[in-house]
Coordinates of C-alpha atoms and ligand atoms in Angstrom, one line a residue:
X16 CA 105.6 103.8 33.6
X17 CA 108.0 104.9 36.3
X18 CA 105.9 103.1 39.1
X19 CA 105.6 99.9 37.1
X20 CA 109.6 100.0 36.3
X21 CA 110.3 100.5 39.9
X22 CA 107.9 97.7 40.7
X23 CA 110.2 94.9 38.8
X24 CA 113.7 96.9 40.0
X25 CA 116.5 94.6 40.7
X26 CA 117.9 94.2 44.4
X27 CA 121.4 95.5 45.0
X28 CA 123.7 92.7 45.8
X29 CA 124.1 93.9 49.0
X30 CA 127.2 92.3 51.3
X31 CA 126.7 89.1 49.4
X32 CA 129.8 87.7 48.1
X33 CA 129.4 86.1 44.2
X34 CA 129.2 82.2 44.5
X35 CA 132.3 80.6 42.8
X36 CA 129.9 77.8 41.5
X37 CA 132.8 75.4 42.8
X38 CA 130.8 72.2 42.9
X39 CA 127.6 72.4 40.6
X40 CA 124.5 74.8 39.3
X41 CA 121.1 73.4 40.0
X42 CA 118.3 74.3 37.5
X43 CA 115.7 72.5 39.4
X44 CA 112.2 72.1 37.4
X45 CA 112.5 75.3 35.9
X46 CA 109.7 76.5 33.6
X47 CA 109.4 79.9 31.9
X48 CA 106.3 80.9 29.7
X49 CA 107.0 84.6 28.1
X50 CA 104.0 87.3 27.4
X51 CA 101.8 86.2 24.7
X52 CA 103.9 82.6 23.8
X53 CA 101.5 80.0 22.6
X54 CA 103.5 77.9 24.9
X55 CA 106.2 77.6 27.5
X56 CA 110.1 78.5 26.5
X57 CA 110.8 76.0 29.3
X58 CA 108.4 73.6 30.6
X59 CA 109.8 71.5 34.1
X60 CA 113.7 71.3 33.0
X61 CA 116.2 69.9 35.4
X62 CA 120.0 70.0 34.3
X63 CA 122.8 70.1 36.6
X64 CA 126.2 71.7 35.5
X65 CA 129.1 70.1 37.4
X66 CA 132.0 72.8 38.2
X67 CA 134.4 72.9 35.5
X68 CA 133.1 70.5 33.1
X69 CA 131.8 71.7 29.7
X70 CA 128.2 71.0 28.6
X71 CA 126.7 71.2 24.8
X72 CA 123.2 72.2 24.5
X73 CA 121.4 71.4 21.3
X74 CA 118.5 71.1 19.9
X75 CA 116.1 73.2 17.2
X76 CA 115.5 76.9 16.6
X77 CA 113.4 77.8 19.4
X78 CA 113.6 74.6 21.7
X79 CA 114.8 77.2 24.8
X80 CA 118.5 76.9 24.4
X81 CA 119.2 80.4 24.9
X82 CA 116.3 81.0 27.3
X83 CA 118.2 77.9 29.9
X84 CA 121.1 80.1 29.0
X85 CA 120.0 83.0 29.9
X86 CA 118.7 81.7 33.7
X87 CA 122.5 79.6 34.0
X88 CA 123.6 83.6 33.6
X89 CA 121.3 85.1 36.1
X90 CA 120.0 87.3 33.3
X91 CA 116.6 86.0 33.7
X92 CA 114.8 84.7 36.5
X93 CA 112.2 81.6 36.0
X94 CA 108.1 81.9 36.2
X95 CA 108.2 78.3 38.3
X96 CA 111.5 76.1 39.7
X97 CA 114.5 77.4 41.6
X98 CA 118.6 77.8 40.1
X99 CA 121.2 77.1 42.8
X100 CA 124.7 77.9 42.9
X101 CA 126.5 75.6 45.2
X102 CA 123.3 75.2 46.8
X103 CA 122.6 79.2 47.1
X104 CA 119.3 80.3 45.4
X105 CA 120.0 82.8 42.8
X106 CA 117.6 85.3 43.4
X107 CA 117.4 88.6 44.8
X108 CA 120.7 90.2 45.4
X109 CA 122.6 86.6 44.5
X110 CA 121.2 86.8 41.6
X111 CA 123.3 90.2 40.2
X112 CA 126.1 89.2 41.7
X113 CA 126.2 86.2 40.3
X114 CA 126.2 88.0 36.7
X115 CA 129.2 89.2 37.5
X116 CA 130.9 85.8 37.7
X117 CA 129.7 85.1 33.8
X118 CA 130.9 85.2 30.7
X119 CA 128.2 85.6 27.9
X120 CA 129.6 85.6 24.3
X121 CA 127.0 85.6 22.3
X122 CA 126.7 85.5 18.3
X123 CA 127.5 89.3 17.7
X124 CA 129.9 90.5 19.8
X125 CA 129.6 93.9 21.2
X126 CA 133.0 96.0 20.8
X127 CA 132.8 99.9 20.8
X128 CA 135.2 102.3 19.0
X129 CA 138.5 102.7 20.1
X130 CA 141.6 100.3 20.7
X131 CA 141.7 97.1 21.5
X132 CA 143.3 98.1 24.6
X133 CA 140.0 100.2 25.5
X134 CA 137.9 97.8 24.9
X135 CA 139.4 95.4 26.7
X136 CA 139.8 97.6 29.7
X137 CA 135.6 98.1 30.0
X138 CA 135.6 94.6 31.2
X139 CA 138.4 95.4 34.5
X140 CA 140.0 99.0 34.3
X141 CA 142.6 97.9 36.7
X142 CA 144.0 94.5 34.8
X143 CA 147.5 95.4 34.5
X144 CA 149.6 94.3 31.2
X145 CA 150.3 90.9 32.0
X146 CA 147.0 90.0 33.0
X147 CA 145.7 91.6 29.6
X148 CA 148.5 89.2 27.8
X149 CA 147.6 86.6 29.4
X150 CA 143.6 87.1 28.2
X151 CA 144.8 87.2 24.9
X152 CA 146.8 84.7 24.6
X153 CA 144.0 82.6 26.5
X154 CA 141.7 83.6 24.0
X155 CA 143.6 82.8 20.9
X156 CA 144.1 86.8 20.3
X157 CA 147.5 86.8 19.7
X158 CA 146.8 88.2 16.2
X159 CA 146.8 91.7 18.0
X160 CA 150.8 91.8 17.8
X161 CA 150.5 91.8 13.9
X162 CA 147.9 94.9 14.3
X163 CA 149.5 98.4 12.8
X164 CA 149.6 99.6 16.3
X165 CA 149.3 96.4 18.2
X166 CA 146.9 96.1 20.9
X167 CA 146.5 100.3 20.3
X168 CA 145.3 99.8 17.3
X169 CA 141.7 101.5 16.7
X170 CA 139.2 98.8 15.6
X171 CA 136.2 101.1 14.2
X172 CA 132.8 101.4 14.9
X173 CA 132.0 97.6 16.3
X174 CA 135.4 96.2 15.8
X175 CA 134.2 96.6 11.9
X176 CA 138.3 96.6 11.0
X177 CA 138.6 93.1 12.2
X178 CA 137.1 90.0 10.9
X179 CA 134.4 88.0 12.8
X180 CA 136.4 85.5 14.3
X181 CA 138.8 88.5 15.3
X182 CA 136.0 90.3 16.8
X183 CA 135.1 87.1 18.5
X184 CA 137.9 86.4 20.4
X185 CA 138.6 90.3 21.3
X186 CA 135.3 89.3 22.8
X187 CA 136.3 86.4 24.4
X188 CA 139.5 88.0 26.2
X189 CA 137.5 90.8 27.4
X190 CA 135.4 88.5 28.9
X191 CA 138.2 86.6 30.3
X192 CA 139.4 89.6 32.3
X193 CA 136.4 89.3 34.5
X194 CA 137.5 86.1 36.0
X195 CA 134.4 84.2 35.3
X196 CA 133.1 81.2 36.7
X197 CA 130.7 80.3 34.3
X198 CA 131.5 80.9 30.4
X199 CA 128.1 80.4 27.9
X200 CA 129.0 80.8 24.5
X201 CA 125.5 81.4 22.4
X202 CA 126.1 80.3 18.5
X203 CA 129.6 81.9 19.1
X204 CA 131.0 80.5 15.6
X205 CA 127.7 79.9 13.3
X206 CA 129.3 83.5 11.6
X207 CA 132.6 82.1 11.1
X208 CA 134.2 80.6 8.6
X209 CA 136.1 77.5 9.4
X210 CA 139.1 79.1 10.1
X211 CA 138.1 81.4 12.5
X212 CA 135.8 78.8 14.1
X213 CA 138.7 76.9 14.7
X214 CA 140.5 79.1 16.3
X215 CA 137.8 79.7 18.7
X216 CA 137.4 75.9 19.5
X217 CA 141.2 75.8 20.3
X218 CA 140.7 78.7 22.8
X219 CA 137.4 76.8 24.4
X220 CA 139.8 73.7 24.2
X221 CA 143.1 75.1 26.4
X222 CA 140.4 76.8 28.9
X223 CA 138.7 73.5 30.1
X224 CA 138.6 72.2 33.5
X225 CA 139.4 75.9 34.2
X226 CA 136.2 76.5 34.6
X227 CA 132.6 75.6 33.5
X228 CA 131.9 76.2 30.2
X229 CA 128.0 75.3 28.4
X230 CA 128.3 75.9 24.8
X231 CA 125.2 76.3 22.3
X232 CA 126.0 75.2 18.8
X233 CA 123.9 73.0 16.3
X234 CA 127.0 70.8 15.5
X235 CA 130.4 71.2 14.6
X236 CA 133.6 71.0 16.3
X237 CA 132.2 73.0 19.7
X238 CA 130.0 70.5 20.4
X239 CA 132.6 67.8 19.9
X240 CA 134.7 69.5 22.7
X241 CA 131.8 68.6 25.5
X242 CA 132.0 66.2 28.0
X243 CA 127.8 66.0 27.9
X244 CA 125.5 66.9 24.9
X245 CA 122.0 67.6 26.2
X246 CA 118.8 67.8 23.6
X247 CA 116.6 70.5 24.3
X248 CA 113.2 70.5 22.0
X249 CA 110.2 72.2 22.7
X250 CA 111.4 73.3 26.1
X251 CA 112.1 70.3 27.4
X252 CA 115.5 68.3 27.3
X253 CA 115.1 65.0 25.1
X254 CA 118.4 63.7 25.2
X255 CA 121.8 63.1 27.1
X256 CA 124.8 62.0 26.1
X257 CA 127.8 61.7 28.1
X258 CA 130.8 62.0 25.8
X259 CA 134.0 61.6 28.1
Ligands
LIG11 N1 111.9 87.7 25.0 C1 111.0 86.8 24.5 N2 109.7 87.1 24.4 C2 108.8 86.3 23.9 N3 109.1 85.0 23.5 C3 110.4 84.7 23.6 C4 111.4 85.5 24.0 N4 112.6 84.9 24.0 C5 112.4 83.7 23.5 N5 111.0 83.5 23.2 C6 110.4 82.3 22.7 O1 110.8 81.2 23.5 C7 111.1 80.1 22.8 C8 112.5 79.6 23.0 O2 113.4 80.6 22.5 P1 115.0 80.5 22.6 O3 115.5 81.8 22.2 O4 115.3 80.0 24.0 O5 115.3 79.4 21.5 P2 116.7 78.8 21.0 O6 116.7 77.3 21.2 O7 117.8 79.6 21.6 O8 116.6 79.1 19.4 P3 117.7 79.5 18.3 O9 118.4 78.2 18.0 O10 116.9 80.0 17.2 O11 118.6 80.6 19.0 C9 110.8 80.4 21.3 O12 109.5 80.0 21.0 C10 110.9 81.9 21.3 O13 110.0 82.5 20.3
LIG12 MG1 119.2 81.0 20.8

């Protein structure tokens, strides 16, 4: 077990420098087929994300969206076709350090026991007060004022004392800290209730053009904030729709 876990080990980034993804990402032809799938998660995709625009992806339970997602993110690598980053390969060593540059808020948020202030300082120990206010506020997490102790204030076990959409966009500030390039936000509001989700989408809405943002939804108002809608189904994209 210890041979065959060395065997897939991940290079360390080494002395290369993130990319910024300034001008686009490249999936080129990408195909991914997991262990024991009757057939491919992604079969020959192309889809290029241009710097700071925001991009949709839709499509059925199980058409890939979160698998493309997960390659955009450097989190998995593909069986066949190359990713670029302003035209450097992620692979190798790129390919961690480009994780570094993404924010991934997915579904259930992760948040641990303690204050918000803790859990916001996981994501960059050294962000000093303003550049925590200003996460918040970018994240439409203001609401942490009103909290007995503010941003103090011990959230329990998973953030269980706050509401989904709460949790969410504790999430999405923490995230924020990191100074990504590339934000994915996996079924982010399918939990919420409208409320909530709108005060998610108004947060996705003052950070475009900031930076690039692809957001996987099935419908509803995230979707609607896109610039492109692309139609994933069966592992292949079926559709695309320029919206601005
Ligand atoms: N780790 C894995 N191991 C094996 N098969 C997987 C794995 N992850 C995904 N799959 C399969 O790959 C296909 C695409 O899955 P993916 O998670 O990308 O779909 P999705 O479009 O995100 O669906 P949903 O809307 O339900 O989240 C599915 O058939 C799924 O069963
Ligand atoms: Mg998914």
């Amino acid at each position: 077990m210890l041979d065959r876990t060395e065997a897939v080990r991940e290079p360390e980034p080494g002395q290369n420098p993130p990319p910024e993804l300034k001008r686009e990402l490249v999936l080129s032809n990408v195909g991914v087929h997991f262990n024991g799938g009757p057939r491919p998660a992604l079969d020959g995709t192309n889809l290029t994300l241009s710097a700071r625009s925001t991009l949709a992806l839709v499509g059925a339970s199980g058409s890939g969206k979160s698998t493309l997602a997960d390659l955009a993110g450097g989190l998995l690598s593909p069986d066949s076709g190359t990713i670029e980053v302003d035209g450097i390969p992620l692979s190798g060593g790129v390919q961690r350090a480009w994780r570094a540059k993404v924010a991934y808020v997915q579904q259930e948020p992760l948040l641990f026991h303690g204050s918000v202030r803790e859990n916001l300082a996981r994501a960059n120990p050294s962000a000093d007060e303003k550049r925590i206010r200003c996460a918040l506020v970018d994240a439409s997490a203001a609401f942490v004022d009103q909290l007995p102790q503010g941003i103090d204030t011990v959230i329990g076990d998973g953030g269980r004392r706050l509401s989904g959409g709460e949790q969410q966009r504790i999430a999405l500030a923490r995230t924020l800290l990191r100074d990504p390039s590339l934000l994915i936000l996996d079924e982010a509001t399918s939990a919420l209730d409208s409320a909530s989700e709108a005060s998610i989408v108004e947060a996705i809405r003052a950070l475009q053009g900031k930076l690039t943002i692809l957001i996987i939804a099935h419908r509803g108002a995230l979707v609607a904030l896109a610039d492109r809608v692309v139609e994933l189904a069966d592992g292949r994209i079926v559709s695309e729709t320029a919206i601005k």
